Coordinates of C-alpha atoms in Angstrom, one line a residue:
M4 CA 24.1 1.1 32.5
P5 CA 23.3 4.8 32.3
S6 CA 20.8 5.9 34.8
G7 CA 19.2 8.7 32.7
G8 CA 18.0 12.0 34.1
K9 CA 14.6 13.2 35.0
T10 CA 12.6 13.4 31.9
S11 CA 9.6 15.4 30.8
G12 CA 7.3 14.3 28.1
G13 CA 6.6 10.8 26.8
E14 CA 9.1 10.8 23.9
N15 CA 11.9 11.9 26.2
A16 CA 10.9 9.2 28.7
L17 CA 11.0 6.5 26.0
S18 CA 14.4 7.7 24.8
A19 CA 15.6 7.6 28.4
L20 CA 14.4 4.0 28.7
L21 CA 16.1 3.1 25.4
A22 CA 19.3 4.7 26.7
F23 CA 19.1 2.8 30.0
L24 CA 18.7 -0.5 28.2
K25 CA 21.1 0.4 25.4
D26 CA 23.3 -2.7 25.6
D27 CA 20.4 -5.0 25.8
M28 CA 18.7 -3.4 22.9
H29 CA 21.8 -3.6 20.8
A30 CA 22.0 -7.3 21.6
C31 CA 18.4 -7.7 20.7
N32 CA 18.8 -5.9 17.4
R33 CA 21.7 -8.1 16.5
A34 CA 19.7 -11.2 17.3
I35 CA 16.8 -9.9 15.1
V36 CA 19.1 -9.3 12.1
E37 CA 20.9 -12.7 12.6
R38 CA 17.6 -14.6 12.8
M39 CA 16.3 -12.9 9.7
Q40 CA 19.0 -14.5 7.6
S41 CA 18.1 -17.3 5.2
P42 CA 19.6 -18.9 2.1
V43 CA 16.4 -17.8 0.3
P44 CA 17.4 -14.3 -0.8
L45 CA 14.0 -12.7 -0.7
I46 CA 13.7 -13.3 3.0
P47 CA 16.7 -11.2 4.1
Q48 CA 15.8 -8.6 1.4
L49 CA 12.3 -8.1 2.8
G50 CA 13.8 -8.3 6.3
A51 CA 16.2 -5.5 5.5
H52 CA 13.3 -3.4 4.3
L53 CA 11.5 -3.9 7.6
V54 CA 14.7 -3.0 9.6
A55 CA 15.2 0.1 7.5
A56 CA 11.7 1.2 8.2
G57 CA 12.8 1.6 11.9
G58 CA 10.2 1.7 14.6
K59 CA 10.6 2.1 18.3
R60 CA 10.6 -1.6 19.0
L61 CA 8.5 -0.9 22.1
R62 CA 7.4 -4.5 22.6
P63 CA 10.9 -6.1 22.9
L64 CA 11.9 -3.1 24.9
L65 CA 9.2 -4.0 27.4
T66 CA 10.5 -7.5 27.7
L67 CA 14.0 -6.2 28.5
A68 CA 12.7 -3.6 30.9
S69 CA 10.4 -6.1 32.7
A70 CA 13.2 -8.6 33.2
R71 CA 15.5 -5.9 34.6
L72 CA 12.6 -4.6 36.9
C73 CA 12.4 -8.1 38.3
G74 CA 16.1 -8.3 39.0
Y75 CA 17.2 -10.4 36.0
E76 CA 21.0 -10.0 35.7
P77 CA 22.5 -10.6 32.3
G78 CA 25.8 -12.3 31.7
P79 CA 27.7 -14.2 29.0
D80 CA 25.5 -17.2 29.6
R81 CA 22.4 -15.3 30.8
Q82 CA 20.8 -13.8 27.7
R83 CA 17.3 -15.2 27.8
H84 CA 15.8 -11.7 27.9
V85 CA 17.5 -10.9 24.6
G86 CA 16.3 -14.0 22.8
L87 CA 12.7 -13.5 24.1
A88 CA 12.7 -9.8 23.2
A89 CA 13.7 -10.8 19.6
C90 CA 10.9 -13.4 19.7
V91 CA 8.3 -10.8 20.7
E92 CA 9.5 -8.6 17.8
F93 CA 9.2 -11.4 15.3
I94 CA 5.6 -12.1 16.5
H95 CA 4.8 -8.4 16.1
T96 CA 6.4 -8.0 12.7
A97 CA 4.7 -11.1 11.4
T98 CA 1.3 -9.8 12.3
L99 CA 2.2 -6.4 10.7
L100 CA 3.1 -8.1 7.5
H101 CA -0.2 -10.0 7.4
D102 CA -2.2 -7.0 8.5
D103 CA -0.9 -4.8 5.7
V104 CA -1.9 -7.4 3.2
V105 CA -5.4 -7.8 4.7
D106 CA -5.8 -4.0 5.0
E107 CA -4.2 -3.3 1.6
S108 CA -1.9 -0.7 3.3
V109 CA 0.7 1.1 1.2
L110 CA 2.6 2.8 4.0
R111 CA 4.2 1.5 7.1
R112 CA 6.2 3.9 9.4
G113 CA 6.2 6.5 6.7
L114 CA 7.7 4.2 4.1
A115 CA 6.2 2.0 1.4
S116 CA 4.8 -1.1 3.2
A117 CA 6.5 -4.5 2.4
N118 CA 3.4 -5.7 0.4
A119 CA 3.6 -2.5 -1.7
V120 CA 7.2 -3.2 -2.5
F121 CA 7.4 -7.0 -2.6
G122 CA 3.8 -8.0 -3.2
N123 CA 1.2 -9.7 -1.1
K124 CA 2.4 -13.3 -1.6
A125 CA 5.9 -12.5 -0.4
S126 CA 4.6 -10.5 2.6
V127 CA 2.4 -13.4 3.8
L128 CA 5.1 -16.0 3.3
V129 CA 7.8 -14.0 5.1
G130 CA 5.3 -13.3 7.8
D131 CA 4.9 -17.1 8.2
F132 CA 8.7 -17.4 8.3
L133 CA 8.9 -14.9 11.1
F134 CA 6.2 -16.7 13.1
A135 CA 8.3 -19.9 12.7
R136 CA 11.4 -18.1 13.8
S137 CA 9.6 -16.8 16.9
F138 CA 8.7 -20.4 17.9
Q139 CA 12.3 -21.5 17.3
L140 CA 13.3 -18.8 19.8
M141 CA 10.7 -20.0 22.3
T142 CA 12.0 -23.5 21.9
A143 CA 15.6 -22.4 22.3
D144 CA 14.7 -20.7 25.6
G145 CA 13.5 -24.1 26.9
S146 CA 10.7 -22.9 29.2
L147 CA 7.3 -24.4 28.7
R148 CA 5.9 -21.5 30.8
V149 CA 7.4 -19.0 28.4
M150 CA 6.1 -20.9 25.4
E151 CA 2.7 -21.1 27.0
I152 CA 2.6 -17.3 27.4
L153 CA 3.9 -16.3 24.0
S154 CA 2.1 -19.0 22.0
G155 CA -1.1 -18.1 23.8
A156 CA -0.6 -14.4 22.9
S157 CA 0.0 -15.4 19.2
A158 CA -3.4 -17.2 19.2
T159 CA -5.1 -14.3 20.9
I160 CA -3.7 -11.8 18.3
A161 CA -5.1 -13.9 15.5
E162 CA -8.5 -14.1 17.2
G163 CA -8.5 -10.3 17.7
E164 CA -7.8 -9.8 14.0
V165 CA -10.5 -12.2 13.0
L166 CA -13.0 -10.5 15.4
Q167 CA -12.1 -7.1 13.9
M168 CA -12.9 -8.4 10.5
V169 CA -16.3 -9.8 11.8
V170 CA -17.3 -6.4 13.3
Q171 CA -16.0 -4.4 10.4
N172 CA -18.7 -1.9 9.1
D173 CA -21.0 -2.8 12.0
L174 CA -21.9 0.5 13.7
S175 CA -24.0 -1.4 16.3
T176 CA -20.8 -2.9 17.7
P177 CA -21.0 -2.5 21.5
M178 CA -18.1 -0.8 23.3
E179 CA -17.2 -4.0 25.1
R180 CA -16.8 -5.8 21.8
Y181 CA -14.6 -3.1 20.4
L182 CA -12.4 -3.2 23.5
E183 CA -12.2 -7.0 23.1
V184 CA -10.9 -6.5 19.6
I185 CA -8.1 -4.1 20.6
H186 CA -7.2 -6.3 23.6
G187 CA -6.7 -9.2 21.2
K188 CA -4.9 -7.5 18.4
T189 CA -2.6 -5.3 20.5
A190 CA -2.8 -5.6 24.3
A191 CA -2.3 -9.3 24.5
L192 CA 1.2 -9.1 23.1
F193 CA 2.1 -6.2 25.3
A194 CA 1.0 -8.3 28.3
A195 CA 3.0 -11.3 27.2
A196 CA 6.1 -9.3 26.4
C197 CA 6.1 -8.0 30.0
R198 CA 5.0 -11.2 31.8
V199 CA 7.9 -13.3 30.4
G200 CA 10.3 -10.8 32.0
A201 CA 9.0 -11.9 35.4
V202 CA 9.1 -15.6 34.4
I203 CA 12.8 -15.7 33.4
A204 CA 13.6 -13.7 36.6
E205 CA 11.8 -16.5 38.6
R206 CA 9.5 -14.0 40.3
C207 CA 6.3 -15.0 42.1
E208 CA 2.9 -15.2 40.4
A209 CA 1.8 -11.9 41.9
D210 CA 4.7 -10.1 40.1
E211 CA 3.8 -11.9 36.9
L212 CA 0.2 -10.8 37.2
A213 CA 1.3 -7.2 37.9
L214 CA 3.4 -7.1 34.8
D215 CA 0.6 -8.7 32.8
A216 CA -1.7 -5.9 34.0
F217 CA 0.9 -3.3 33.2
G218 CA 1.3 -4.6 29.6
T219 CA -2.4 -5.1 29.1
N220 CA -3.3 -1.6 30.1
L221 CA -0.4 0.0 28.2
G222 CA -1.4 -1.9 25.1
M223 CA -5.0 -0.8 25.4
A224 CA -3.9 2.8 25.7
F225 CA -1.5 2.5 22.8
Q226 CA -4.2 1.1 20.5
L227 CA -6.8 3.7 21.5
V228 CA -4.3 6.4 20.7
D229 CA -3.5 4.8 17.3
D230 CA -7.2 4.7 16.5
A231 CA -7.4 8.4 17.4
L232 CA -4.4 9.3 15.3
D233 CA -6.0 7.9 12.2
Y234 CA -8.5 10.8 12.4
A235 CA -6.3 13.4 14.0
A236 CA -2.7 13.1 12.9
D237 CA -0.6 14.6 10.1
Q238 CA 0.4 11.8 7.7
A239 CA 4.1 12.5 8.0
V240 CA 3.8 12.2 11.8
L241 CA 1.5 9.2 11.7
G242 CA 3.7 7.2 9.3
K243 CA 0.8 5.8 7.5
T244 CA -2.0 7.1 5.3
V245 CA -4.4 9.2 7.4
G246 CA -8.0 7.9 7.1
D247 CA -6.9 4.2 6.5
D248 CA -9.3 3.0 9.1
F249 CA -12.1 5.1 7.6
R250 CA -11.6 3.8 4.1
E251 CA -11.5 0.2 5.4
G252 CA -14.7 0.6 7.4
K253 CA -13.0 -0.2 10.7
I254 CA -15.0 0.2 13.8
T255 CA -12.9 2.2 16.3
L256 CA -13.8 4.4 19.3
P257 CA -13.6 7.7 17.4
V258 CA -16.2 6.4 14.9
L259 CA -18.4 4.9 17.6
A260 CA -18.2 8.1 19.7
A261 CA -19.1 10.3 16.8
Y262 CA -21.9 8.0 15.6
N263 CA -23.5 7.8 19.0
A264 CA -23.2 11.6 19.7
G265 CA -24.3 12.6 16.2
S266 CA -27.6 13.8 14.8
A267 CA -29.9 11.7 12.7
D268 CA -28.3 13.1 9.6
D269 CA -24.8 12.4 11.0
R270 CA -25.7 8.8 11.8
S271 CA -27.1 8.4 8.2
F272 CA -23.7 9.6 6.9
W273 CA -21.8 7.1 9.1
E274 CA -24.2 4.3 8.1
R275 CA -23.5 5.0 4.4
V276 CA -19.7 5.5 4.5
I277 CA -18.9 2.9 7.2
G278 CA -21.9 0.6 7.4
R279 CA -22.3 0.2 3.6
G280 CA -18.9 1.3 2.5
E281 CA -20.3 3.8 0.0
Q282 CA -17.7 6.6 0.0
T283 CA -16.8 9.5 -2.2
D284 CA -13.6 11.5 -2.3
E285 CA -15.1 14.2 -0.1
D286 CA -16.4 11.9 2.6
L287 CA -13.2 11.7 4.7
S288 CA -13.2 15.5 5.1
H289 CA -16.8 15.4 6.4
A290 CA -15.9 12.5 8.7
L291 CA -13.0 14.4 10.2
A292 CA -15.3 17.4 10.7
L293 CA -17.9 15.2 12.5
I294 CA -15.2 13.6 14.6
A295 CA -14.1 17.1 15.7
Q296 CA -17.6 18.4 16.3
T297 CA -18.5 15.6 18.6
G298 CA -15.3 15.6 20.6
A299 CA -14.7 12.0 19.6
I300 CA -10.9 12.3 19.7
Q301 CA -11.0 13.7 23.2
T302 CA -13.3 10.9 24.3
T303 CA -10.8 8.4 22.9
I304 CA -7.8 10.0 24.5
D305 CA -9.6 10.3 27.9
R306 CA -10.2 6.5 27.8
A307 CA -6.6 5.9 26.8
R308 CA -5.5 8.0 29.9
Q309 CA -7.6 5.7 32.1
Y310 CA -5.7 2.7 30.8
A311 CA -2.4 4.5 31.1
D312 CA -3.1 5.4 34.8
A313 CA -4.0 1.7 35.4
A314 CA -0.7 0.6 33.8
V315 CA 1.3 2.9 36.1
D316 CA -0.6 1.7 39.2
A317 CA 0.2 -1.9 38.3
L318 CA 3.9 -1.2 38.7
K319 CA 3.5 -0.1 42.3
V320 CA 3.9 -3.6 43.6
F321 CA 7.6 -3.3 42.7
P322 CA 10.1 -1.3 44.8
E323 CA 10.9 2.2 43.6
S324 CA 13.9 2.1 41.2
E325 CA 15.2 3.9 38.2
I326 CA 13.8 1.3 35.8
R327 CA 10.4 1.4 37.4
R328 CA 10.3 5.2 37.1
L329 CA 11.4 5.1 33.4
M330 CA 8.7 2.4 32.6
A331 CA 6.0 4.5 34.3
E332 CA 7.1 7.7 32.5
T333 CA 7.2 5.8 29.2
V334 CA 3.5 5.0 29.6
Q335 CA 2.9 8.8 29.0
F336 CA 4.4 8.4 25.6
T337 CA 1.4 6.4 24.4
V338 CA -0.9 9.4 25.2
D339 CA 1.5 12.2 24.2
R340 CA 1.6 10.9 20.6
A341 CA -2.0 12.3 20.1
C342 CA -1.5 15.6 22.0

């Protein structure tokens, strides 16, 4: 395995981690493509569209990295980390397919979303297929503990998405409830992806919990930055339509921060466009101006940095090593995306 050099910047750190785990990631990608095959032609066609869209595959990468951090040594008959990394990616991709239908998204990673190309029915049904594939991979692994972690995360993701729907348009949503939403929809899978690495390496519960904390805090930081990018990024960089969260009336930290820091007139604006969903073509520009004026993006990024710091701290129970350093530096990638 290449050791990688000292990196600077989150993107370089992520690239270095990918290079360090190159062989494992290639094996994971092969497993993903193989498991997307089906005698029903539409399934591999839609699967090929998803693969072509790319993505950093951060979640399966975390499974591979966590297993290696815990001393798991691959071999011809020791490929559990690869199967479980593919399982994690299938869970994630299934939720994306469903989310894009619910959110009526037209872009995903800069390309037309699957529902825009193949339709809502196909996206929902192929999402169901991928969920089923993920459970086949869990069963093939043979560990009830692994199945407990990953199936639990799958249920938590669904709960987080439902909770997000419940609080949609509700500007009175407390910060704690918003954080509960993003824990469910994003951080829970990050945590599970990391924790199973410790399980297959047969590490103690303390190590499992440390990786769970690492994944949870990394996932929280990742989603906070995503929420900031919806109001701060260039569309070509973001890979989706800027302002999607605004148009959908989603309650995110940038909106809550701007609403709570705004004047009476500002709050009236947010109540109309988010609370009641009454929007005109000019409203997004005004929303972006209010977000900027109140420092809501910086508020969000500062909170993301707190979670990122906690993620790095969680790794300190493990001895210093190249993989630990790369994992810690990769955390910075989550924040650098918005800087």
